[in-house]
PDB file of C-alpha atoms in Angstrom:
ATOM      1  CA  UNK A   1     -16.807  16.137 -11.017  1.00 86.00           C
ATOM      2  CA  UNK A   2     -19.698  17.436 -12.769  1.00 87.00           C
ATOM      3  CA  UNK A   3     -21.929  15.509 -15.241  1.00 86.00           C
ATOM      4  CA  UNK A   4     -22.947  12.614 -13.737  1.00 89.00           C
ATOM      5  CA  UNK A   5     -21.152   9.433 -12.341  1.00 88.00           C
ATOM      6  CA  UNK A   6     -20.416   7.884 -15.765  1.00 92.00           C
ATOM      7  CA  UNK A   7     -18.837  11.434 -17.047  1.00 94.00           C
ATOM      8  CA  UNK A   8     -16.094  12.625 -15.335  1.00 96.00           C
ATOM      9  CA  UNK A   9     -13.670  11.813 -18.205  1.00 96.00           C
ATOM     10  CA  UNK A  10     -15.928  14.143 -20.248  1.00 96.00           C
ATOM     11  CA  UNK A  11     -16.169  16.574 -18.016  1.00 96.00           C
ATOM     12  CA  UNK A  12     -12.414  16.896 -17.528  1.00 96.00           C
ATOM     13  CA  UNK A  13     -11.797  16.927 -21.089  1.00 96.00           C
ATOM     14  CA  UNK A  14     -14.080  19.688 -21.491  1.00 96.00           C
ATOM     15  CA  UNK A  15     -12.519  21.887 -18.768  1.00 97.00           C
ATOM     16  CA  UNK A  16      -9.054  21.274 -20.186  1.00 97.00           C
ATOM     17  CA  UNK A  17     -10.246  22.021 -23.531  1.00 97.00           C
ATOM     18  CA  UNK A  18     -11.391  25.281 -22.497  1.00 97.00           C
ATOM     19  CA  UNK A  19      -8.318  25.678 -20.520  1.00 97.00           C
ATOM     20  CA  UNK A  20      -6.078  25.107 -23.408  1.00 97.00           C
ATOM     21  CA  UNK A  21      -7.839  27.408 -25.721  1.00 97.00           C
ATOM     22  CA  UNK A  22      -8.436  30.637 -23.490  1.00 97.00           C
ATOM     23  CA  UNK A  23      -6.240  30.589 -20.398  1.00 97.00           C
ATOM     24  CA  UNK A  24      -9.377  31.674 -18.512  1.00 97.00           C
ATOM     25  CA  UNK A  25      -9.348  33.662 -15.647  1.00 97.00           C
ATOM     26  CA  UNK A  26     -11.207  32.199 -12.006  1.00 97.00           C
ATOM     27  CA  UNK A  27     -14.050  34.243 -12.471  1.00 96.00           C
ATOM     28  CA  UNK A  28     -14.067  32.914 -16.868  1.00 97.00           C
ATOM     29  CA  UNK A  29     -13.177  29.411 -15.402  1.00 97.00           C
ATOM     30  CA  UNK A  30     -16.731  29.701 -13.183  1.00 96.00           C
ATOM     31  CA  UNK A  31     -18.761  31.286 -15.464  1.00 96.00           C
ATOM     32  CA  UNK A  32     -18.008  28.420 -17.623  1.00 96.00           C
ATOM     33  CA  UNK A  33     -18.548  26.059 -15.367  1.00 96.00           C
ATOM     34  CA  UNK A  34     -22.042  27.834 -14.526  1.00 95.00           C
ATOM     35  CA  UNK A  35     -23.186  27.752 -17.993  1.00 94.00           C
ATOM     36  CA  UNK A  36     -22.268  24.257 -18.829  1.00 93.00           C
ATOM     37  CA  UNK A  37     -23.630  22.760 -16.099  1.00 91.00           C
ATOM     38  CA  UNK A  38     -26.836  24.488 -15.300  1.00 84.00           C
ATOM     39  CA  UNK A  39     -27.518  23.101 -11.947  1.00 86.00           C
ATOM     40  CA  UNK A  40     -24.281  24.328 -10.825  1.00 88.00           C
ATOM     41  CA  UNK A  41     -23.730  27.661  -9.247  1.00 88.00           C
ATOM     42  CA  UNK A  42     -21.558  27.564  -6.371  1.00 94.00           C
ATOM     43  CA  UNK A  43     -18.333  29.088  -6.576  1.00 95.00           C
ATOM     44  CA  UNK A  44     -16.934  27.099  -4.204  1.00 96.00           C
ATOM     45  CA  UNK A  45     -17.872  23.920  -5.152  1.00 94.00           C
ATOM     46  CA  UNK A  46     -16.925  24.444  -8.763  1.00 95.00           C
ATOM     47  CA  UNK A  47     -13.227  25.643  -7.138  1.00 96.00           C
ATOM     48  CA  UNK A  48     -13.005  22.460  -4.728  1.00 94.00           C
ATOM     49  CA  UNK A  49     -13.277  20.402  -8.530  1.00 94.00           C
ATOM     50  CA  UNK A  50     -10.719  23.021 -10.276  1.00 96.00           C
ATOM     51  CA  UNK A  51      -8.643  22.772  -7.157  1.00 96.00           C
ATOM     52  CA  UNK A  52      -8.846  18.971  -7.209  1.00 94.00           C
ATOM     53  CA  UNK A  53      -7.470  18.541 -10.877  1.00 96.00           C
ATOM     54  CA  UNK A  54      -4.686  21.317  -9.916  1.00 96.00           C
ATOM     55  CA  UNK A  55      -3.857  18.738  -7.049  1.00 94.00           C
ATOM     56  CA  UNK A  56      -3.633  16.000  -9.195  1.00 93.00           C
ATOM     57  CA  UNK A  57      -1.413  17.740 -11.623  1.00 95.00           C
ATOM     58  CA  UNK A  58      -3.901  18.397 -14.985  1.00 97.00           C
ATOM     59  CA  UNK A  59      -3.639  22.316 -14.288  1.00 96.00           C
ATOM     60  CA  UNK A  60      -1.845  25.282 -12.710  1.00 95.00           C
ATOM     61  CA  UNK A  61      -2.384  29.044 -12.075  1.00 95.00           C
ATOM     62  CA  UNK A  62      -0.282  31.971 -12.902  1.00 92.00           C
ATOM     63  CA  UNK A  63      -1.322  35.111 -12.375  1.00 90.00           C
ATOM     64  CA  UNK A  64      -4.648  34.370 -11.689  1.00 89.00           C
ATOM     65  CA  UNK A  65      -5.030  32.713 -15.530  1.00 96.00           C
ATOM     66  CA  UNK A  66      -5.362  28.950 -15.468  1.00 97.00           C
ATOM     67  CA  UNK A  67      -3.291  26.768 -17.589  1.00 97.00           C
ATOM     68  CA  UNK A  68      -2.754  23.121 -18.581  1.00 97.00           C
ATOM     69  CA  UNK A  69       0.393  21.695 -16.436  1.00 96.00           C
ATOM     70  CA  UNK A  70       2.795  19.487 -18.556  1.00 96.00           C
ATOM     71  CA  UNK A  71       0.796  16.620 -16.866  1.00 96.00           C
ATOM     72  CA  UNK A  72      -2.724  17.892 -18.665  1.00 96.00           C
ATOM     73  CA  UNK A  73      -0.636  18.651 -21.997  1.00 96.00           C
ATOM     74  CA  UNK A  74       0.453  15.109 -21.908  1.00 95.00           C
ATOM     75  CA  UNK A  75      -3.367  13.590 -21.150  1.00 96.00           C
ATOM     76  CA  UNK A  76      -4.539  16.222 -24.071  1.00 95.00           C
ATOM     77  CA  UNK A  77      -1.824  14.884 -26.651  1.00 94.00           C
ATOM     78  CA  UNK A  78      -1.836  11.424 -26.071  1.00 89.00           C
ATOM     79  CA  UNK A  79      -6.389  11.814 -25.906  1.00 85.00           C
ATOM     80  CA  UNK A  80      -6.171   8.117 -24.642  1.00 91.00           C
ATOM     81  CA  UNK A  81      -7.660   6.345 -21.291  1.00 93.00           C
ATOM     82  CA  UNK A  82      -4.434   4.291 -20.650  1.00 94.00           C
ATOM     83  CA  UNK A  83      -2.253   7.602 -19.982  1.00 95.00           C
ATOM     84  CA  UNK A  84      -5.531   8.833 -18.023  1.00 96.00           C
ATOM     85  CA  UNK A  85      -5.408   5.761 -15.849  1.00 96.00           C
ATOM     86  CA  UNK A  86      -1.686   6.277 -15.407  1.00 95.00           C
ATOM     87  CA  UNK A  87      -1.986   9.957 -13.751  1.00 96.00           C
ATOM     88  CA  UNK A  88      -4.748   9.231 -11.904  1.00 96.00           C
ATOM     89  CA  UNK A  89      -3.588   6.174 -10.271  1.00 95.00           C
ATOM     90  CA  UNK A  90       0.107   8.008  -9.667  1.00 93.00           C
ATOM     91  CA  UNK A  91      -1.696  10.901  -7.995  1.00 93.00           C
ATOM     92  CA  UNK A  92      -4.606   9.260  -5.889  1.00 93.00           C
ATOM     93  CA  UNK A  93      -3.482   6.584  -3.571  1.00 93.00           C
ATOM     94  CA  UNK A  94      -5.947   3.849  -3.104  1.00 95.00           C
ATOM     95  CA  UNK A  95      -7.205   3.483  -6.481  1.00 96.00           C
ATOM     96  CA  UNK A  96      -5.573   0.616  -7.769  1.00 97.00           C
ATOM     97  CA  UNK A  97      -6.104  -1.571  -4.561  1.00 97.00           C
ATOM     98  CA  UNK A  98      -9.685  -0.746  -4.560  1.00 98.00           C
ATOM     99  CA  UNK A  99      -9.322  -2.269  -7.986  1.00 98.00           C
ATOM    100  CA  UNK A 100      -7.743  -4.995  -6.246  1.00 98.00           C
ATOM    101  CA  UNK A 101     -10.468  -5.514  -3.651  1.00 97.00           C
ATOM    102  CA  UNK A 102     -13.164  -5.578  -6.435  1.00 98.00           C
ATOM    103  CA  UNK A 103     -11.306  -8.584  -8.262  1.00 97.00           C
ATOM    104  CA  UNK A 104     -12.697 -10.629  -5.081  1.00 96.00           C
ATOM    105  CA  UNK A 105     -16.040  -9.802  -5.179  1.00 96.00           C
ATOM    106  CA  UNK A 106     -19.203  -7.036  -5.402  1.00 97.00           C
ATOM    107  CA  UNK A 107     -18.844  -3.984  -3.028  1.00 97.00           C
ATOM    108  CA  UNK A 108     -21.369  -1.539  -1.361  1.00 97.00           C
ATOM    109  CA  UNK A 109     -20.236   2.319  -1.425  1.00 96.00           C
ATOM    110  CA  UNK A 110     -19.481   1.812   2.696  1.00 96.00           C
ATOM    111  CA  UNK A 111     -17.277  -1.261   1.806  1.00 96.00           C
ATOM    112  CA  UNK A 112     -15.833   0.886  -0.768  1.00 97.00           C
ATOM    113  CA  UNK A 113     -14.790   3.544   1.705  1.00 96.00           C
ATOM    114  CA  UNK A 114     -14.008   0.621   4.751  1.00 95.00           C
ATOM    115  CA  UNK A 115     -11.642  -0.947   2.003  1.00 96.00           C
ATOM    116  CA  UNK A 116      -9.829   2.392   1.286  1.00 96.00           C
ATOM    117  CA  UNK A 117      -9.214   3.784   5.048  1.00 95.00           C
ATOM    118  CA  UNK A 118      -8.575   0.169   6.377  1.00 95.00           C
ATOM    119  CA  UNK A 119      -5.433  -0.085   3.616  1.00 96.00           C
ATOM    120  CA  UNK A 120      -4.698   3.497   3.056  1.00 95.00           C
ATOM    121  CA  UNK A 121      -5.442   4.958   6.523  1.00 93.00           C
ATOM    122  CA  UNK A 122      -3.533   8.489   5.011  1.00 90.00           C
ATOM    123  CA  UNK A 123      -6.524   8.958   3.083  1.00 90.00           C
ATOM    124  CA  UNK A 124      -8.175  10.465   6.406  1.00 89.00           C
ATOM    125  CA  UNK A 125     -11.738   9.867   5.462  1.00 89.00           C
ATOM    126  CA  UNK A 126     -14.644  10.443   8.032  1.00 89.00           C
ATOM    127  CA  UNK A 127     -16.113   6.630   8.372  1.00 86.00           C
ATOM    128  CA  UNK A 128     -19.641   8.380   8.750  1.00 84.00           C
ATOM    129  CA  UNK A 129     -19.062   9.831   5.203  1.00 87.00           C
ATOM    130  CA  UNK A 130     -18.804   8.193   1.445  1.00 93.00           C
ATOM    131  CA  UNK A 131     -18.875  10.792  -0.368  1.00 93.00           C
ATOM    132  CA  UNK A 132     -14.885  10.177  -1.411  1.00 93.00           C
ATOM    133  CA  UNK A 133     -15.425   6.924  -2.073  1.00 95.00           C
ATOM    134  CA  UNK A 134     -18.211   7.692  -4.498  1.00 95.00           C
ATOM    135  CA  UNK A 135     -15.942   9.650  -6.081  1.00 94.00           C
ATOM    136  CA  UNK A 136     -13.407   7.057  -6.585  1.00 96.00           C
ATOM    137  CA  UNK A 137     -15.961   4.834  -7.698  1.00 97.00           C
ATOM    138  CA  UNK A 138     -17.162   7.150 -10.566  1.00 97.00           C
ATOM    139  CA  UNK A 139     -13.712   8.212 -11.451  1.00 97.00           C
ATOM    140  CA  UNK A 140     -13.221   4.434 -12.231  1.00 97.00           C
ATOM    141  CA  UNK A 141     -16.995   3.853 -13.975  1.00 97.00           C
ATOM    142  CA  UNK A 142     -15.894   6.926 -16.357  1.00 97.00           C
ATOM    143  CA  UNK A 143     -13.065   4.855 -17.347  1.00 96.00           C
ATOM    144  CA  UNK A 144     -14.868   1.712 -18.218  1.00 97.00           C
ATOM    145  CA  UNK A 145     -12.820   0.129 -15.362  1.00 98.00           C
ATOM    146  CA  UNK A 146     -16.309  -0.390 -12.993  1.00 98.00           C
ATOM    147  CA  UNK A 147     -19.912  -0.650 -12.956  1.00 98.00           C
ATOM    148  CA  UNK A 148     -22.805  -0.208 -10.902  1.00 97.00           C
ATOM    149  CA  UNK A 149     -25.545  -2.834 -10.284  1.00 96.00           C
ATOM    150  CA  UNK A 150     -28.083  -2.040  -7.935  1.00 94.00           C
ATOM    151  CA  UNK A 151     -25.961  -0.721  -4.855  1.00 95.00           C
ATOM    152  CA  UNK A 152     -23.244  -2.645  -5.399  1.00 98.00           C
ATOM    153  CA  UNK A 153     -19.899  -1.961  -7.856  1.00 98.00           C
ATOM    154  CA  UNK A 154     -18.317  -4.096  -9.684  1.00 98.00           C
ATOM    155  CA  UNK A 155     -14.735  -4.349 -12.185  1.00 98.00           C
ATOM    156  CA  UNK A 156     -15.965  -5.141 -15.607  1.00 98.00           C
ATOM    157  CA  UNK A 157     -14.061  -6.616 -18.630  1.00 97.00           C
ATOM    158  CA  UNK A 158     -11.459  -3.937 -18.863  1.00 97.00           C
ATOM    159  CA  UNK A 159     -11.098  -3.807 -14.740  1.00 97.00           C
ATOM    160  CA  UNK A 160     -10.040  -7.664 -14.533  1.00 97.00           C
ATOM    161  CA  UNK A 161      -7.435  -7.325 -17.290  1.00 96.00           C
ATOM    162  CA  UNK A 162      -6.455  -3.938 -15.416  1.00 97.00           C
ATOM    163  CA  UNK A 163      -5.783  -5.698 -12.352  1.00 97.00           C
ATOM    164  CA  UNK A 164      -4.304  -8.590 -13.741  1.00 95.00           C
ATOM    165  CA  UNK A 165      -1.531  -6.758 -15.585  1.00 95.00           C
ATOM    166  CA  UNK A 166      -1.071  -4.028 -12.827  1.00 96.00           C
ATOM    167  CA  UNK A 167       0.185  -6.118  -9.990  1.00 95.00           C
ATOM    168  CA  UNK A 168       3.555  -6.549 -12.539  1.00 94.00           C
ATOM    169  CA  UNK A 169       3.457  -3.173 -14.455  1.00 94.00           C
ATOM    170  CA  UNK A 170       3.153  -1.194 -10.966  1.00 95.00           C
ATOM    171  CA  UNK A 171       5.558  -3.163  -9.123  1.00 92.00           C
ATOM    172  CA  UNK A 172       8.639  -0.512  -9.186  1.00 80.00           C
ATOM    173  CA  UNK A 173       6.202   2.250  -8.130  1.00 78.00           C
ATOM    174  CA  UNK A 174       7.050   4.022  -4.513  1.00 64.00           C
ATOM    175  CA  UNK A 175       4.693   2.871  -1.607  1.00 54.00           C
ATOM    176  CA  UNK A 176       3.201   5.727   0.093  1.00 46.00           C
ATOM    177  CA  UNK A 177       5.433   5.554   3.207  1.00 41.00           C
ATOM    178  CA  UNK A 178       3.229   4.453   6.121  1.00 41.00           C
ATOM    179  CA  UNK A 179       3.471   6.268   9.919  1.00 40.00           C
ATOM    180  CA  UNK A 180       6.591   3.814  11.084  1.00 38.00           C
ATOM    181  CA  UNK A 181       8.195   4.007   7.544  1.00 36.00           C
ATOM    182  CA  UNK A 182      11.417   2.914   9.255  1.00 37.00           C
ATOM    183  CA  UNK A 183       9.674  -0.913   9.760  1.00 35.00           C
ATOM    184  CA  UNK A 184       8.217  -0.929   6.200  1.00 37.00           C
ATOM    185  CA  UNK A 185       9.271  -3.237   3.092  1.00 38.00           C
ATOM    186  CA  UNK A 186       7.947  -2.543  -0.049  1.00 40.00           C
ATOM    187  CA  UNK A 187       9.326  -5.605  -2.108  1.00 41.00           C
ATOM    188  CA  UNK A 188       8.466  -9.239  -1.373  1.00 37.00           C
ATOM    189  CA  UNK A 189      12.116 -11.274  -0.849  1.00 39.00           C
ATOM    190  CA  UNK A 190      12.997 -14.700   0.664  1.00 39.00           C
ATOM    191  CA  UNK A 191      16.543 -15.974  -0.041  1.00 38.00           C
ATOM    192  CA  UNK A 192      15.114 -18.279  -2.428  1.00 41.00           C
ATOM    193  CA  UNK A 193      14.277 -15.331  -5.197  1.00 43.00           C
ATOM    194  CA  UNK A 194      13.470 -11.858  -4.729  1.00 44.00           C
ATOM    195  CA  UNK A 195      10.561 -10.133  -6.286  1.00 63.00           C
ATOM    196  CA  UNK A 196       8.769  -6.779  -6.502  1.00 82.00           C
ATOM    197  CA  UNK A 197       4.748  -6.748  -6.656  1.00 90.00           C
ATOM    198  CA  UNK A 198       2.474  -3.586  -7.003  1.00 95.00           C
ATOM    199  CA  UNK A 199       2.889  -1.848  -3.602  1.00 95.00           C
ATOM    200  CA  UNK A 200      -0.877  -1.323  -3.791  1.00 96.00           C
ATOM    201  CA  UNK A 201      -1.776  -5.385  -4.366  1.00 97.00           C
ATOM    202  CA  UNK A 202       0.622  -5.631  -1.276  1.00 96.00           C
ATOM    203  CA  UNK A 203      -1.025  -3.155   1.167  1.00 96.00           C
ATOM    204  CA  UNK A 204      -4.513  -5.041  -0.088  1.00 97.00           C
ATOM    205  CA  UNK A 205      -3.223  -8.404   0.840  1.00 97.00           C
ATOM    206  CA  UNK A 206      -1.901  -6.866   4.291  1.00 97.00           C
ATOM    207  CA  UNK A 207      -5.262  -5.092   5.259  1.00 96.00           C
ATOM    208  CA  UNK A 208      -7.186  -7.913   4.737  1.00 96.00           C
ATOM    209  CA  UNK A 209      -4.745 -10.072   6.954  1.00 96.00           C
ATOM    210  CA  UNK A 210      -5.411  -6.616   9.191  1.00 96.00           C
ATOM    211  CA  UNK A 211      -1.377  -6.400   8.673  1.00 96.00           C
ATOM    212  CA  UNK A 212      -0.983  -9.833  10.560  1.00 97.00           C
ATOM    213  CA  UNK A 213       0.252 -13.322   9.618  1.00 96.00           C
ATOM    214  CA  UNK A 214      -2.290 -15.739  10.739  1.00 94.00           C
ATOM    215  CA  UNK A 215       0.340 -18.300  11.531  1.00 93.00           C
ATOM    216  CA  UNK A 216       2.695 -16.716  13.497  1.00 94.00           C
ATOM    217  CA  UNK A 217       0.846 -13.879  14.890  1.00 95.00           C
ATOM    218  CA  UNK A 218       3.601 -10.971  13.784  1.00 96.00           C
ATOM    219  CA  UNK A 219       1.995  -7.801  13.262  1.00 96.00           C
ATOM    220  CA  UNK A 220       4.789  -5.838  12.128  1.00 95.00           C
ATOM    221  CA  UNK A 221       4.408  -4.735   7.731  1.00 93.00           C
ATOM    222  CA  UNK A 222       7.525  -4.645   7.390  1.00 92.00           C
ATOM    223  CA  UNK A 223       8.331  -8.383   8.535  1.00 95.00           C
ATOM    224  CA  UNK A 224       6.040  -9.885   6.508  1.00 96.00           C
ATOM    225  CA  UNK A 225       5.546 -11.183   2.776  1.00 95.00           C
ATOM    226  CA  UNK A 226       2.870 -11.517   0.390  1.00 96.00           C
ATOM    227  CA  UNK A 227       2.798 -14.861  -0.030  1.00 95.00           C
ATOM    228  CA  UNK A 228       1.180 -17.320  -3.413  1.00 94.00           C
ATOM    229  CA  UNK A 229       0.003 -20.583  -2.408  1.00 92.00           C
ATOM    230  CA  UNK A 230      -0.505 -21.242  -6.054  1.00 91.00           C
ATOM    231  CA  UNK A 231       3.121 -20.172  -7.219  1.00 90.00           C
ATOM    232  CA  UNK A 232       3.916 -16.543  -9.066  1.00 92.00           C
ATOM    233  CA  UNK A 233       5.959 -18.828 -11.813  1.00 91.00           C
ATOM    234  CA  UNK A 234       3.629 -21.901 -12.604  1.00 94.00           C
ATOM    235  CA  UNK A 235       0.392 -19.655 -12.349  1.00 95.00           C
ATOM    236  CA  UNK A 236       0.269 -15.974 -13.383  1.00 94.00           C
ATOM    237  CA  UNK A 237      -3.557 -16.168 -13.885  1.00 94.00           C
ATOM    238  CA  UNK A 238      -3.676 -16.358  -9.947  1.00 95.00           C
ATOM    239  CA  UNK A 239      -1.119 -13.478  -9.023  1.00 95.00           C
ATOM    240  CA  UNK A 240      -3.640 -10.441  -8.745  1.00 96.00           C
ATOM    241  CA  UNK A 241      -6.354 -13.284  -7.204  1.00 96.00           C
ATOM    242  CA  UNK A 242      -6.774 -12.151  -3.448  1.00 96.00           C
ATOM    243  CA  UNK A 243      -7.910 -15.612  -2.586  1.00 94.00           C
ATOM    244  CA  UNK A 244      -4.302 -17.223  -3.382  1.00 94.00           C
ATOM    245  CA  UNK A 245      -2.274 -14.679  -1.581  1.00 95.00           C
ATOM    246  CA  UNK A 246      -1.305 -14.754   2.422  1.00 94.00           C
ATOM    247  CA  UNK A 247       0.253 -12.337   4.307  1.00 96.00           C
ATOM    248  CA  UNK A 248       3.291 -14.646   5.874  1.00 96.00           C
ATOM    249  CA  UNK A 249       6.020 -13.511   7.773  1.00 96.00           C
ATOM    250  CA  UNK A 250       9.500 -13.509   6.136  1.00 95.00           C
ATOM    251  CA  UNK A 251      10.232 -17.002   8.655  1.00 95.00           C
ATOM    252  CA  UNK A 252       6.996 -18.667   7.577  1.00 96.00           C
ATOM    253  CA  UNK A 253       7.221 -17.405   3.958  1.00 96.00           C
ATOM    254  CA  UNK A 254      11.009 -19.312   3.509  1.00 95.00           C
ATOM    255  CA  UNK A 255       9.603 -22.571   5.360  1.00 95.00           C
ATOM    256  CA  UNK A 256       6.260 -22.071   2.892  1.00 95.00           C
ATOM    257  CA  UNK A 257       8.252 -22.116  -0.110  1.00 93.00           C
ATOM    258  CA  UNK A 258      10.705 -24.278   0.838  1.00 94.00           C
ATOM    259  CA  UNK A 259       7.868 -26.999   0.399  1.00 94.00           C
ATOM    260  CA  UNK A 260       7.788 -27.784   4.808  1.00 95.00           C
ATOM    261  CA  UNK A 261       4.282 -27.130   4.501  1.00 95.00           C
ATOM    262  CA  UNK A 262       1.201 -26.017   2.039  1.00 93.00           C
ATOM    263  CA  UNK A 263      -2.116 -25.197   2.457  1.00 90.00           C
ATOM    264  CA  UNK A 264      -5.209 -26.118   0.674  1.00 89.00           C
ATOM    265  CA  UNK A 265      -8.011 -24.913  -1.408  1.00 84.00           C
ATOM    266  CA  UNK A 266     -10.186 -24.249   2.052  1.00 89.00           C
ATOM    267  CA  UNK A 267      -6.894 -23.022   3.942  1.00 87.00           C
ATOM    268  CA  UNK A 268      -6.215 -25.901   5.891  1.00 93.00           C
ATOM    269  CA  UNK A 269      -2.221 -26.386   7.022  1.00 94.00           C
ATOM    270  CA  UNK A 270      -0.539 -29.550   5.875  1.00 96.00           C
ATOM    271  CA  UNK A 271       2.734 -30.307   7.386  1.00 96.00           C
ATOM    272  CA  UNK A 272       5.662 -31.775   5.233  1.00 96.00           C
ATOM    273  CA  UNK A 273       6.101 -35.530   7.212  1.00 95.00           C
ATOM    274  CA  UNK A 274       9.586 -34.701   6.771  1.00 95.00           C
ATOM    275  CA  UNK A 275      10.028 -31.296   8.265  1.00 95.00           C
ATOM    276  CA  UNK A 276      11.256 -32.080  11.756  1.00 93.00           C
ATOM    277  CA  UNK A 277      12.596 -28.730  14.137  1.00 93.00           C
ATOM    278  CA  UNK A 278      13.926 -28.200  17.663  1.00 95.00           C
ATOM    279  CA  UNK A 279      12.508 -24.831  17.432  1.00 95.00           C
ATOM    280  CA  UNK A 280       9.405 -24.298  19.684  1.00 95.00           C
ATOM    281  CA  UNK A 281       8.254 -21.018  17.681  1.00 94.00           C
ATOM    282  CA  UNK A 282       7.880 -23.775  14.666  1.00 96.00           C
ATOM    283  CA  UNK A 283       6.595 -26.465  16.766  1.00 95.00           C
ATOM    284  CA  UNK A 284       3.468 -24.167  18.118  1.00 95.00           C
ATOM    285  CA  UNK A 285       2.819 -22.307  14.782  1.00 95.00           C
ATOM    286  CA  UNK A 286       3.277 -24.966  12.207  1.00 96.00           C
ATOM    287  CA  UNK A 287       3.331 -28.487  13.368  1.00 95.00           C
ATOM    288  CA  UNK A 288       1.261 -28.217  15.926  1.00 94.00           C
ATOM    289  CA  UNK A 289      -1.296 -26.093  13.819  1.00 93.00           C
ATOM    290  CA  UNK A 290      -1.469 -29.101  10.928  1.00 94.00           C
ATOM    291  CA  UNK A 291      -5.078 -29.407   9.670  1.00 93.00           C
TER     292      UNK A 291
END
């Protein structure tokens, strides 16, 4: 978008302002654009950002006159950032786990765009390239979600609470379906409870595990859990914190819960002296792995 980093929300309300008022034409829609912005004359740059908010649902064309879609009526009624955060995390994959990723720490722009292809690898960035992740970036320090310092972003105020609510609010969303959608499972379950998190908060936890479970060694999504060593129940401060989660497989995840082992603050295994098995699968990746 146009503006500056910190002013894509005010661009966007400008354009759909205009939008709403004259149903421009192409040729209006860049003139205005031109003589808004007046470092901007490219026509086809100032299309790729029109085309962008038509792809994201703000705007469509009839007839060669641009109009608001029901999507940008909504945003313009409503005027608030919480339905603006809504549509754009609904329409641009990646978002709120890069949200997600922030809550553990300070990222460069090139961990910014690592984060997003490693989790969302559909995004189909070049690796040589940030320019997309810049974007996301901005789109998030326009709505008071992120800041800069130095070369490094970071969530503010507003972000933390963000992520802290979203990985309940967000939990009945779809998952984007991932290349071997048959395998996938988009809700954590053990026979002990069942329970939905944010499908983006799961695909986080996952890519940082780099979709394995670092007990058992299964590298298959959709056989493994997102796992809280501090529990969901006792401690919902900790169920957006990254450093609490594991990505267990549904075997390991039951015998975790079930109390046969834990793990501690610096992710050392500690065996339940009680939990005794035949099974040589729980032998080598439990027992024998205490401490």
């Amino acid at each position: 978008m146009f503006g500056g980093g910190t002013q894509y929300v005010e661009t966007l309300d400008a354009i759909l302002t205009f939008i709403e008022a004259y149903h421009p034409s192409t040729d209006a829609l860049v003139d205005w654009h031109r003589e808004r912005f007046r470092n901007v004359s490219s026509r086809d740059s100032i299309m790729r950002r029109v085309n962008y908010l038509q792809q994201v649902g703000f705007l469509h064309q009839e007839n060669d006159r641009w109009e608001l879609s029901q999507t940008g009526r909504e945003y313009v009624s409503d005027g608030d950032m919480a339905t603006l955060l809504r549509i754009m995390c609904t329409r641009n994959v990646g978002l709120r786990s890069l949200l997600y990723a922030l809550s553990a720490g300070p990222m460069t722009l090139s961990e910014v765009s690592a984060q997003q292809l490693d989790t969302h690898p559909a995004v189909g960035w070049s690796r040589e390239r940030t320019d997309m992740a810049k974007q996301r970036v901005n789109w998030l320090r326009s709505m008071g979600l992120v800041a800069q310092r130095t070369d490094e972003y970071v969530l503010t105020d507003e972000g933390r609470q963000f992520v802290e609510d979203a990985v309940v609010d967000w939990a009945d969303t779809d998952e984007s379906p991932p290349p071997n959608a048959e395998l996938r499972a988009g809700t954590y379950e053990t026979t002990v409870h069942a329970r939905t998190v944010d499908p983006e908060f799961r695909a986080t936890v996952l890519a940082r595990y780099d979709q394995t479970c670092p007990l058992s060694g299964v590298d298959q999504p959709g056989l493994l859990d997102v796992a809280h060593v501090l529990s969901w129940r006792d401690y919902p401060e900790h169920r957006a914190d990254l450093a609490n989660v594991l990505a267990l497989s549904k075997t390991h995840h039951a015998a975790f819960d079930r109390g046969l082992f834990t793990i501690d603050r610096d992710y050392r295994l500690h065996v339940n002296p009680s939990f005794e098995t035949e099974s040589d699968l729980l032998q080598r990746t439990i027992i024998e792995r205490a401490g």
